[in-house]
Coordinates of C-alpha atoms in Angstrom, one line a residue:
M18 CA 9.0 -8.5 -50.2
K19 CA 7.4 -11.6 -48.6
S20 CA 10.8 -12.9 -47.9
I21 CA 11.9 -9.7 -46.1
I22 CA 8.8 -9.8 -44.0
T23 CA 9.4 -13.4 -43.0
L24 CA 13.2 -12.6 -42.1
L25 CA 12.2 -9.8 -40.0
C26 CA 9.8 -11.7 -37.9
T27 CA 12.3 -14.4 -37.6
I28 CA 14.9 -11.9 -36.3
L29 CA 12.3 -10.3 -34.2
F30 CA 11.6 -13.8 -32.5
I31 CA 15.1 -14.4 -31.8
Y32 CA 15.7 -11.0 -30.3
T33 CA 12.7 -11.1 -28.1
G34 CA 13.9 -14.5 -26.6
V35 CA 17.6 -13.7 -26.1
F36 CA 17.1 -11.5 -22.9
Q37 CA 14.7 -13.8 -21.2
C38 CA 17.4 -16.5 -21.5
A39 CA 19.9 -14.3 -20.1
F40 CA 17.9 -13.6 -17.0
S41 CA 16.9 -17.2 -16.8
Q42 CA 20.7 -17.9 -16.5
Q43 CA 20.4 -15.6 -13.4
I44 CA 17.6 -17.8 -11.8
N45 CA 19.6 -21.1 -12.5
K46 CA 22.9 -19.5 -11.3
Q47 CA 21.7 -18.5 -7.9
Q48 CA 22.3 -21.8 -6.4
D49 CA 24.7 -20.1 -3.7
D50 CA 21.5 -18.5 -2.2
K51 CA 19.5 -21.8 -2.0
I52 CA 20.3 -25.3 -0.4
N53 CA 23.2 -26.9 -2.3
V54 CA 22.1 -30.3 -3.4
F55 CA 24.1 -31.2 -6.6
D56 CA 23.7 -30.7 -10.4
A57 CA 20.7 -32.6 -11.4
Q58 CA 21.6 -32.3 -15.2
T59 CA 24.8 -34.1 -14.8
A60 CA 24.4 -36.4 -12.1
P61 CA 23.7 -40.1 -12.8
S62 CA 20.0 -41.1 -12.5
D63 CA 20.7 -43.8 -9.9
S64 CA 22.5 -41.2 -7.7
I65 CA 19.3 -38.8 -8.1
V66 CA 16.9 -41.6 -7.0
Q67 CA 19.2 -42.5 -4.2
L68 CA 19.5 -38.7 -2.8
L69 CA 15.6 -38.4 -3.3
E70 CA 15.2 -41.4 -1.1
V71 CA 17.5 -40.0 1.7
I72 CA 16.0 -36.5 1.6
K73 CA 12.5 -38.0 2.0
E74 CA 13.7 -40.2 4.9
E75 CA 14.9 -37.3 6.5
C76 CA 11.6 -35.5 6.1
R77 CA 9.8 -38.7 7.4
D78 CA 12.2 -38.9 10.5
A79 CA 11.7 -35.1 11.3
E80 CA 7.9 -35.5 11.0
K81 CA 7.9 -38.5 13.5
S82 CA 10.1 -36.4 15.9
H83 CA 8.0 -33.3 15.5
D84 CA 11.3 -31.4 14.7
F85 CA 9.6 -28.9 12.5
A86 CA 12.6 -26.7 11.8
Q87 CA 14.5 -29.8 10.4
N88 CA 11.3 -30.8 8.5
I89 CA 11.3 -27.6 6.8
S90 CA 15.1 -27.6 5.9
S91 CA 14.5 -31.1 4.6
L92 CA 11.6 -30.2 2.3
L93 CA 13.6 -27.2 1.0
K94 CA 16.3 -29.6 0.0
L95 CA 13.6 -31.8 -1.7
G96 CA 12.1 -28.9 -3.8
S97 CA 15.6 -27.7 -4.7
L98 CA 16.4 -31.1 -6.2
Y99 CA 13.0 -31.3 -7.9
Q100 CA 13.6 -27.8 -9.2
N101 CA 17.0 -28.7 -10.7
Q102 CA 15.3 -31.5 -12.3
Y103 CA 12.5 -29.2 -13.8
R104 CA 9.9 -31.1 -11.8
Y105 CA 8.5 -27.7 -10.8
D106 CA 5.0 -29.2 -9.7
L107 CA 6.8 -31.4 -7.0
A108 CA 9.2 -28.8 -6.1
L109 CA 6.1 -26.5 -5.4
E110 CA 4.5 -29.3 -3.5
A111 CA 7.6 -29.6 -1.2
Y112 CA 7.8 -25.9 -0.8
F113 CA 4.1 -25.3 0.2
N114 CA 4.4 -28.1 2.7
A115 CA 7.4 -26.3 4.2
L116 CA 5.3 -22.9 4.1
K117 CA 2.7 -24.6 6.2
L118 CA 5.1 -25.8 8.7
S119 CA 6.8 -22.5 9.0
D120 CA 3.6 -20.9 9.7
S121 CA 2.7 -23.4 12.3
I122 CA 5.9 -22.7 14.4
Q123 CA 5.8 -19.0 13.6
N124 CA 9.3 -18.9 12.3
K125 CA 9.8 -15.7 10.3
E126 CA 13.3 -16.8 9.0
K127 CA 12.1 -20.1 7.8
K128 CA 8.8 -18.6 6.3
A129 CA 10.7 -15.8 4.6
G130 CA 13.2 -18.5 2.9
V131 CA 10.3 -20.5 1.7
L132 CA 8.3 -17.8 0.2
H133 CA 11.6 -16.9 -1.6
E134 CA 11.9 -20.4 -3.1
I135 CA 8.2 -20.6 -4.1
G136 CA 8.5 -17.1 -5.8
A137 CA 11.6 -18.4 -7.6
V138 CA 10.0 -21.4 -9.2
Y139 CA 6.8 -19.2 -10.4
L140 CA 9.6 -17.0 -11.9
V141 CA 11.2 -19.7 -13.7
V142 CA 7.9 -20.9 -15.2
R143 CA 7.0 -17.3 -16.1
N144 CA 4.0 -16.9 -13.8
L145 CA 5.1 -13.4 -13.0
E146 CA 2.0 -12.3 -10.9
M147 CA 2.5 -15.2 -8.5
A148 CA 6.3 -14.8 -8.5
Q149 CA 5.9 -11.2 -7.4
E150 CA 3.3 -12.0 -4.6
Y151 CA 5.4 -14.6 -3.0
L152 CA 8.9 -12.8 -3.4
L153 CA 7.2 -9.5 -2.0
Q154 CA 5.9 -11.4 1.1
A155 CA 9.5 -12.8 1.5
F156 CA 10.9 -9.1 1.1
V157 CA 8.6 -7.6 3.7
I158 CA 9.8 -10.2 6.3
K159 CA 13.3 -10.3 5.4
K160 CA 13.5 -6.4 5.9
Q161 CA 12.8 -7.1 9.6
L162 CA 15.6 -9.6 9.8
T163 CA 19.5 -9.1 9.9
D164 CA 20.4 -11.3 6.9
K165 CA 21.4 -8.9 4.3
K166 CA 22.7 -11.5 1.9
S167 CA 19.3 -13.5 2.1
L168 CA 17.3 -10.0 1.5
A169 CA 19.7 -9.1 -1.4
A170 CA 18.8 -12.5 -3.1
T171 CA 15.0 -11.8 -2.9
I172 CA 15.4 -8.1 -4.1
N173 CA 17.4 -9.5 -7.1
S174 CA 14.7 -11.9 -7.9
L175 CA 12.1 -9.2 -7.6
A176 CA 14.1 -7.2 -10.2
L177 CA 13.8 -10.0 -12.6
T178 CA 10.0 -10.2 -12.4
Y179 CA 9.9 -6.4 -13.1
W180 CA 12.3 -6.9 -16.0
L181 CA 10.2 -9.5 -17.5
K182 CA 7.2 -7.3 -17.2
G183 CA 9.1 -4.8 -19.2
K184 CA 9.3 -2.3 -16.2
L185 CA 13.0 -1.8 -16.7
D186 CA 13.4 1.4 -14.5
T187 CA 11.7 -0.4 -11.6
A188 CA 14.1 -3.5 -12.1
L189 CA 17.1 -1.2 -12.3
D190 CA 16.1 0.3 -9.2
Y191 CA 15.8 -2.9 -7.3
L192 CA 19.3 -4.1 -8.8
L193 CA 20.8 -1.1 -7.4
Q194 CA 19.4 -1.8 -4.0
T195 CA 20.8 -5.3 -4.3
L196 CA 24.2 -4.1 -5.2
S197 CA 24.3 -1.6 -2.2
L198 CA 23.5 -4.5 0.2
E199 CA 26.2 -6.9 -1.5
E200 CA 28.7 -4.2 -1.2
Q201 CA 28.0 -3.6 2.4
I202 CA 28.5 -7.2 3.3
N203 CA 31.3 -7.7 0.8
N204 CA 29.8 -10.5 -1.1
V205 CA 31.9 -10.7 -4.2
N206 CA 29.7 -13.2 -5.7
G207 CA 26.6 -11.2 -5.3
I208 CA 28.4 -8.1 -6.6
A209 CA 29.5 -9.6 -9.7
R210 CA 25.9 -11.1 -10.1
C211 CA 24.5 -7.6 -9.7
Y212 CA 27.0 -6.1 -12.2
N213 CA 25.9 -8.8 -14.7
N214 CA 22.1 -8.0 -14.3
I215 CA 22.5 -4.4 -14.4
G216 CA 24.2 -4.7 -17.7
I217 CA 21.6 -6.8 -19.1
V218 CA 18.8 -4.1 -18.1
Y219 CA 20.8 -1.3 -19.5
H220 CA 21.2 -3.4 -22.8
E221 CA 17.6 -3.7 -23.0
K222 CA 17.1 0.2 -22.3
K223 CA 19.6 0.3 -25.4
Q224 CA 22.3 2.0 -23.2
Y225 CA 24.8 -0.2 -24.7
E226 CA 27.9 1.7 -23.2
N227 CA 26.6 1.6 -19.7
A228 CA 25.7 -2.0 -20.2
L229 CA 29.3 -2.8 -21.3
I230 CA 30.7 -1.1 -18.4
Y231 CA 28.7 -3.2 -15.9
L232 CA 29.1 -6.5 -18.0
N233 CA 33.1 -5.9 -18.0
K234 CA 33.2 -5.2 -14.1
A235 CA 31.3 -8.6 -13.7
L236 CA 33.7 -10.3 -16.0
E237 CA 36.7 -9.0 -14.1
I238 CA 35.3 -10.4 -10.8
N239 CA 34.4 -13.8 -12.2
K240 CA 37.8 -14.4 -13.7
L241 CA 39.5 -13.2 -10.5
K242 CA 37.5 -15.8 -8.6
N243 CA 38.0 -18.4 -11.4
D244 CA 34.2 -18.8 -11.5
T245 CA 33.9 -20.4 -15.1
W246 CA 30.3 -20.8 -15.1
S247 CA 29.7 -17.1 -14.4
T248 CA 32.6 -16.1 -16.6
A249 CA 31.1 -18.0 -19.5
E250 CA 27.6 -16.5 -18.7
T251 CA 29.0 -12.8 -18.7
L252 CA 30.9 -13.4 -22.0
N253 CA 27.6 -14.6 -23.6
N254 CA 26.0 -11.2 -22.4
I255 CA 29.0 -9.1 -23.7
G256 CA 28.6 -11.0 -27.1
E257 CA 24.8 -9.9 -27.3
N258 CA 25.9 -6.6 -26.4
Y259 CA 28.5 -6.4 -29.4
I260 CA 25.9 -7.7 -31.8
S261 CA 23.8 -5.0 -30.6
Q262 CA 26.4 -2.2 -31.3
Q263 CA 27.2 -4.2 -34.7
N264 CA 30.7 -5.3 -33.4
Y265 CA 30.5 -8.4 -34.9
S266 CA 34.0 -9.5 -34.9
G267 CA 34.2 -8.7 -31.2
A268 CA 30.9 -10.7 -30.6
Q269 CA 32.2 -13.8 -32.4
Q270 CA 35.6 -13.8 -30.5
V271 CA 33.7 -13.4 -26.8
L272 CA 30.9 -15.8 -27.8
T273 CA 33.5 -18.3 -29.0
E274 CA 35.3 -18.0 -25.7
A275 CA 32.2 -18.7 -23.7
Q276 CA 31.2 -21.6 -25.8
S277 CA 34.6 -23.1 -25.2
I278 CA 34.2 -22.8 -21.3
A279 CA 30.6 -23.9 -21.4
K280 CA 31.3 -27.0 -23.0
K281 CA 34.4 -27.8 -20.6
I282 CA 32.0 -27.5 -17.6
N283 CA 29.2 -29.0 -19.5
A284 CA 26.7 -26.0 -18.7
L285 CA 24.0 -26.9 -21.0
V286 CA 22.0 -23.7 -20.1
L287 CA 25.0 -21.5 -21.1
L288 CA 25.5 -23.4 -24.3
S289 CA 21.8 -23.1 -25.3
D290 CA 21.9 -19.2 -24.9
N291 CA 25.4 -19.1 -26.7
Y292 CA 23.8 -21.1 -29.6
R293 CA 21.1 -18.5 -29.8
Y294 CA 23.4 -15.6 -29.7
F295 CA 25.5 -17.2 -32.4
S296 CA 22.4 -17.8 -34.5
R297 CA 21.6 -14.0 -34.3
L298 CA 25.1 -13.0 -35.1
Y299 CA 25.2 -15.1 -38.3
K300 CA 21.8 -13.8 -39.3
K301 CA 23.2 -10.3 -39.1
I302 CA 26.3 -10.9 -41.2
Q303 CA 24.0 -12.7 -43.7
K304 CA 25.5 -16.1 -43.2
H305 CA 22.1 -17.8 -43.1
Q306 CA 23.1 -21.4 -43.2
L307 CA 25.2 -20.9 -40.1
A308 CA 22.4 -19.1 -38.3
L309 CA 20.0 -21.9 -39.1
N310 CA 22.4 -24.6 -38.1
Y311 CA 23.1 -22.7 -34.6
Y312 CA 19.4 -22.1 -34.2
E313 CA 18.7 -25.8 -34.7
L314 CA 21.4 -26.8 -32.1
F315 CA 19.7 -24.1 -29.7
V316 CA 16.2 -25.7 -30.3
E317 CA 17.7 -29.2 -29.7
L318 CA 19.4 -28.4 -26.6
E319 CA 16.3 -26.4 -25.4
D320 CA 14.1 -29.6 -26.0
S321 CA 16.5 -31.6 -24.0
L322 CA 16.6 -29.1 -21.2
F323 CA 12.8 -28.0 -20.9
S324 CA 11.0 -30.4 -23.0
R325 CA 9.6 -27.9 -25.4
N326 CA 8.8 -28.5 -29.0
K327 CA 10.4 -26.2 -31.3
L328 CA 10.1 -28.1 -34.5
A329 CA 7.5 -25.8 -36.1
I330 CA 9.9 -23.0 -35.4
I331 CA 12.8 -24.7 -37.0
N332 CA 10.9 -25.8 -40.2
E333 CA 9.6 -22.2 -40.4
L334 CA 13.3 -20.7 -40.2
K335 CA 14.4 -23.4 -42.7
S336 CA 11.6 -22.6 -45.0
S337 CA 12.4 -18.9 -44.8
F338 CA 15.9 -19.6 -45.5
D339 CA 15.2 -21.7 -48.8
I340 CA 12.7 -19.2 -50.0
E341 CA 15.2 -16.2 -49.5
K342 CA 17.9 -18.3 -51.5
K343 CA 15.5 -18.6 -54.5
E344 CA 14.3 -15.1 -54.3
N345 CA 17.9 -13.7 -54.1
A346 CA 18.6 -15.4 -57.4
I347 CA 15.6 -13.8 -59.0
Q348 CA 16.7 -10.5 -57.5
L349 CA 20.0 -10.6 -59.1
Q350 CA 18.5 -10.9 -62.5
N351 CA 15.7 -8.3 -62.0
K352 CA 17.5 -6.1 -59.7
K353 CA 16.6 -2.7 -61.2
I354 CA 12.9 -3.6 -61.7
E355 CA 12.5 -5.0 -58.3
L356 CA 14.0 -1.7 -56.7
L357 CA 11.4 0.4 -58.6
E358 CA 8.6 -1.9 -57.6
E359 CA 9.7 -1.9 -54.0
K360 CA 10.1 1.9 -53.9
K361 CA 6.5 2.3 -55.3
K362 CA 5.2 -0.2 -52.9
L363 CA 6.9 1.6 -50.1
D364 CA 5.6 4.8 -51.2
R365 CA 2.1 3.6 -51.2
L366 CA 2.6 2.0 -48.1
Q367 CA 3.9 5.1 -46.3
K368 CA 0.9 7.0 -47.6
L369 CA -1.5 4.5 -46.4
I370 CA 0.3 4.4 -42.9
L371 CA 0.4 8.2 -42.9
A372 CA -3.3 8.4 -43.9
G373 CA -4.2 5.6 -41.2
I374 CA -2.4 7.6 -38.4
L375 CA -4.0 10.9 -39.4
F376 CA -7.4 9.2 -39.3
F377 CA -6.4 7.6 -36.0
I378 CA -5.2 10.9 -34.5
L379 CA -8.5 12.7 -35.7
L380 CA -10.7 9.9 -34.2
I381 CA -8.8 9.9 -30.9
G382 CA -9.0 13.7 -30.9
A383 CA -12.8 13.7 -31.7
I384 CA -13.3 11.0 -28.8
I385 CA -11.3 13.0 -26.4
F386 CA -13.2 16.2 -27.3
N387 CA -16.6 14.4 -26.9
H388 CA -15.2 12.8 -23.7
Q389 CA -14.1 16.1 -22.4
K390 CA -17.3 17.9 -23.3
K391 CA -19.3 15.4 -21.3
I392 CA -16.9 15.8 -18.4
N393 CA -17.1 19.6 -18.5
K394 CA -21.0 19.4 -18.6
R395 CA -21.0 16.9 -15.8
N396 CA -18.7 19.2 -13.6
K397 CA -20.9 22.1 -14.4
L398 CA -23.9 20.4 -13.1
L399 CA -21.9 19.0 -10.1
I400 CA -20.8 22.7 -9.5
E401 CA -24.4 23.8 -9.6
K402 CA -25.5 21.1 -7.4
D403 CA -22.6 22.1 -5.0
C404 CA -23.7 25.5 -5.0
E405 CA -27.3 24.8 -4.2
I406 CA -26.2 22.4 -1.4
K407 CA -23.9 25.2 0.1
K408 CA -26.9 27.7 0.0
A409 CA -29.1 25.2 1.5
Q410 CA -26.4 24.5 4.3
Q411 CA -25.8 28.3 4.9
K412 CA -29.7 28.8 5.2
L413 CA -29.8 25.9 7.5
V414 CA -27.2 27.1 9.7
E415 CA -28.4 30.6 9.6
N416 CA -32.0 29.4 10.5
E417 CA -30.4 27.3 13.4
R418 CA -28.5 30.5 14.6
N419 CA -31.6 32.5 14.6
E420 CA -33.5 29.9 16.2
K421 CA -30.6 29.7 18.9
E422 CA -30.9 33.4 19.4
R423 CA -34.6 33.3 19.6
L424 CA -34.5 30.7 22.1
Q425 CA -31.9 32.5 24.0
Q426 CA -33.6 35.7 23.9
E427 CA -36.6 33.9 25.2
L428 CA -34.7 32.2 28.0
E429 CA -33.3 35.6 28.9
Q430 CA -36.7 37.2 29.0
K431 CA -38.3 34.5 31.0
N432 CA -35.3 34.7 33.5
K433 CA -35.6 38.4 33.6
F434 CA -39.4 37.9 34.4
L435 CA -38.6 35.5 37.0
I436 CA -35.8 37.7 38.4
D437 CA -38.4 40.5 38.7
F438 CA -40.8 38.4 40.0
A439 CA -38.4 36.9 42.8
L440 CA -37.5 40.5 43.7
Y441 CA -41.1 41.3 44.2
I442 CA -41.7 38.3 46.4
G443 CA -38.5 39.3 48.2
M444 CA -39.8 42.9 48.9
K445 CA -43.1 41.4 50.1
N446 CA -41.6 38.8 52.3
E447 CA -39.2 41.6 53.7
L448 CA -42.3 43.9 54.7
L449 CA -44.1 40.9 56.0
V450 CA -41.2 40.1 58.1
K451 CA -40.8 43.6 59.4
V452 CA -44.7 43.6 60.3
K453 CA -44.3 40.3 62.0
N454 CA -41.4 41.6 64.1
E455 CA -43.7 44.6 65.3
L456 CA -46.6 42.5 65.8
K457 CA -44.3 40.4 68.0
K458 CA -43.1 43.2 70.1
I459 CA -46.7 44.3 70.5
A460 CA -47.6 40.7 71.5
R461 CA -44.8 40.6 74.2
Q462 CA -46.2 43.8 75.7
D463 CA -49.7 42.4 75.7
S464 CA -49.3 38.7 76.7
N465 CA -53.0 38.2 77.0
N466 CA -53.8 39.1 73.3
K467 CA -54.5 35.6 71.7
E468 CA -55.7 37.1 68.4
L469 CA -52.3 39.0 68.2
R470 CA -50.2 36.0 68.8
S471 CA -52.4 34.0 66.3
L472 CA -52.0 36.5 63.8
V473 CA -48.1 36.4 64.1
H474 CA -48.3 32.5 63.9
Q475 CA -50.4 32.9 60.7
M476 CA -47.7 35.3 59.4
N477 CA -45.1 32.8 60.1
N478 CA -46.8 30.0 58.3
N479 CA -47.5 32.2 55.3
L480 CA -43.8 33.2 54.9
R481 CA -42.8 29.5 55.1
Y482 CA -45.4 28.0 52.7
N483 CA -46.0 30.7 50.3
S484 CA -47.8 29.5 47.2
E485 CA -46.3 32.4 45.1
L486 CA -42.6 31.0 46.1
I487 CA -43.8 27.3 45.2
D488 CA -45.1 28.6 41.7
F489 CA -42.1 30.5 41.2
Q490 CA -39.7 27.7 42.0
R491 CA -41.5 25.5 39.6
N492 CA -41.2 28.2 36.9
V493 CA -37.5 28.5 37.6
E494 CA -37.0 24.8 37.2
K495 CA -38.9 24.9 33.9
V496 CA -37.1 27.6 32.4
N497 CA -33.6 26.2 33.6
I498 CA -34.3 22.5 32.9
D499 CA -31.2 22.0 30.9
F500 CA -28.8 23.5 33.5
I501 CA -30.5 21.5 36.4
Q502 CA -30.1 18.3 34.5
K503 CA -26.6 19.0 33.7
L504 CA -26.1 19.9 37.4
T505 CA -27.6 16.6 38.6
S506 CA -25.7 14.5 36.3
Q507 CA -22.5 15.9 37.5
F508 CA -23.2 16.1 41.2
P509 CA -26.0 13.6 41.9
D510 CA -25.8 14.1 45.7
L511 CA -27.1 17.6 45.6
T512 CA -30.3 18.2 47.7
E513 CA -33.3 20.1 46.2
N514 CA -32.4 23.2 48.4
D515 CA -28.7 22.9 46.8
K516 CA -30.3 22.9 43.3
Q517 CA -32.7 25.8 43.9
L518 CA -29.8 27.9 45.6
A519 CA -27.6 27.1 42.6
V520 CA -30.2 28.4 40.1
F521 CA -30.6 31.6 42.1
L522 CA -26.8 32.1 42.2
R523 CA -26.5 31.3 38.5
L524 CA -29.2 34.0 38.0
N525 CA -26.7 36.4 40.0
F526 CA -29.0 36.9 43.1
S527 CA -27.1 38.2 46.2
S528 CA -27.4 36.5 49.5
K529 CA -29.5 39.3 50.8
E530 CA -31.9 39.0 48.1
I531 CA -32.1 35.1 48.3
S532 CA -32.7 35.5 52.2
D533 CA -35.4 37.9 51.7
F534 CA -37.0 35.8 48.9
R535 CA -36.9 32.5 50.8
A536 CA -37.7 34.2 54.2
V537 CA -34.6 33.0 56.1
S538 CA -31.5 34.8 57.5
I539 CA -28.6 35.9 55.6
K540 CA -26.4 33.5 57.8
A541 CA -28.5 30.6 56.7
I542 CA -28.0 31.4 52.9
E543 CA -24.2 31.9 53.5
M544 CA -24.0 28.5 55.4
S545 CA -26.0 27.0 52.3
R546 CA -23.5 28.7 50.0
Y547 CA -20.5 27.2 52.0
R548 CA -21.8 23.6 51.7
L549 CA -22.4 24.1 48.1
R550 CA -18.7 25.2 47.5
K551 CA -17.8 22.2 49.3
R552 CA -19.9 20.0 47.3
F553 CA -18.3 21.4 44.1
N554 CA -14.7 21.2 45.6
L555 CA -14.1 25.0 44.8
D556 CA -11.1 26.8 46.0
K557 CA -11.6 29.7 48.3
N558 CA -10.5 32.0 45.5
D559 CA -12.9 30.5 42.8
S560 CA -16.2 32.3 42.2
L561 CA -19.2 30.1 43.0
T562 CA -21.5 32.4 40.9
L563 CA -19.1 32.2 37.6
F564 CA -18.7 28.7 38.2
L565 CA -22.3 27.9 38.0
Q566 CA -22.9 30.2 34.9
N567 CA -20.0 28.5 33.1
L568 CA -21.4 25.1 33.8

């Protein structure tokens, strides 16, 4: 039993790492979308040092001449060279310096390219959050530009981040967008790359037939282009697909072909993945020694590429293999007894698992029930509070409405009283005018009657300076203070007489009533009305009274 569990853990470890390497190949392969330096793995060390000095000199010259665009290009080449040597810290340093320069010159195209490269480095070192952050920034900028090829490369890298996070549907959606762009510009290399990546995602989604369709499309294009690197990569992925479908003979055939191509072109990354796939294949067909041998080759090559220490994993796999050989010998001698014991253990384990699941379901159900009960209680309280608030609001609105109606009624009553009082004053003035006119006639007939002329003069003064009229005007202003303030704010040039006339007109007094009230002629009132219409800029067809009432 111990050996089986150990073996399963080992297989699981191999399986979970397989597809990460598959997509890692895509990151390393996308050099056609980056600045082409050279293969840092195969180039002589003297050539690398020499090229580094050349690029650094380019950076220094561009900095001296303040040629920011050239400096950015040189920093991108420097970062790409460091990245090919797996010196990611130095690569990021170069890229971030380029990013500062692109911000200073506000060049969107340069900035988008730098953001993409930074995201690609973080993607290689599996810092997925940072990778997504910078790739999304590049994606936003590139959508505003016209370079569809560059946009497709960024979307493809974003797809890799979502794939590595296990968000396969999102990754697939981004890859299909990339494929659409590559087809629009007829970029055969990009189309083949998309087919390969889509096949890998479908494989992880366990849709093996769909995966194989896209992988075969990619293989066909790569062979037509005589792209040996991509051909070997796709053959590796097809081999992995065959392993998952238990087509072990087919897997062995394509993996052998991929290995032959990778060795010819010295593609160490492809050889590393090929050895891993072979290890898994031989593990599946019970050839454990060959599986171990290939896994050791894989670890050795991985160490040389990425400086990763896999010695503990190799020892664990080897120990697992030795233990399994010994236990197989014991199982041959005690096969029947072992089978019965295993069956009993499995039955007990199943019962324990079933009981654990049942307990877990009941526990979760109880938690959900209690949580829902609390939510319902809280919602009930919230509803009650809401009802109370609504009632209070309705009561407040009703009180405000009642208060408004009361004030309106009070205003109407006051205005009614003022109107009645104004009519009274008007009637009194009208009577006084008639009496005055009669006295004037008598005074003209008896020119020597000084007392009569004095009485006429007193009546004229009384009509002009009537204390009742003054009190009335003050009360009118108090009652209609809001109207007068609004009138003054909109028409600041109005005189006091204009304002008083406007108030009388708003109260619907006629010109005759106003003339009686103010003890002036109707013609004078009509002239005042005419001047008021001019101040309000009213058309001859507009009603002055209606205008004032609507103000």
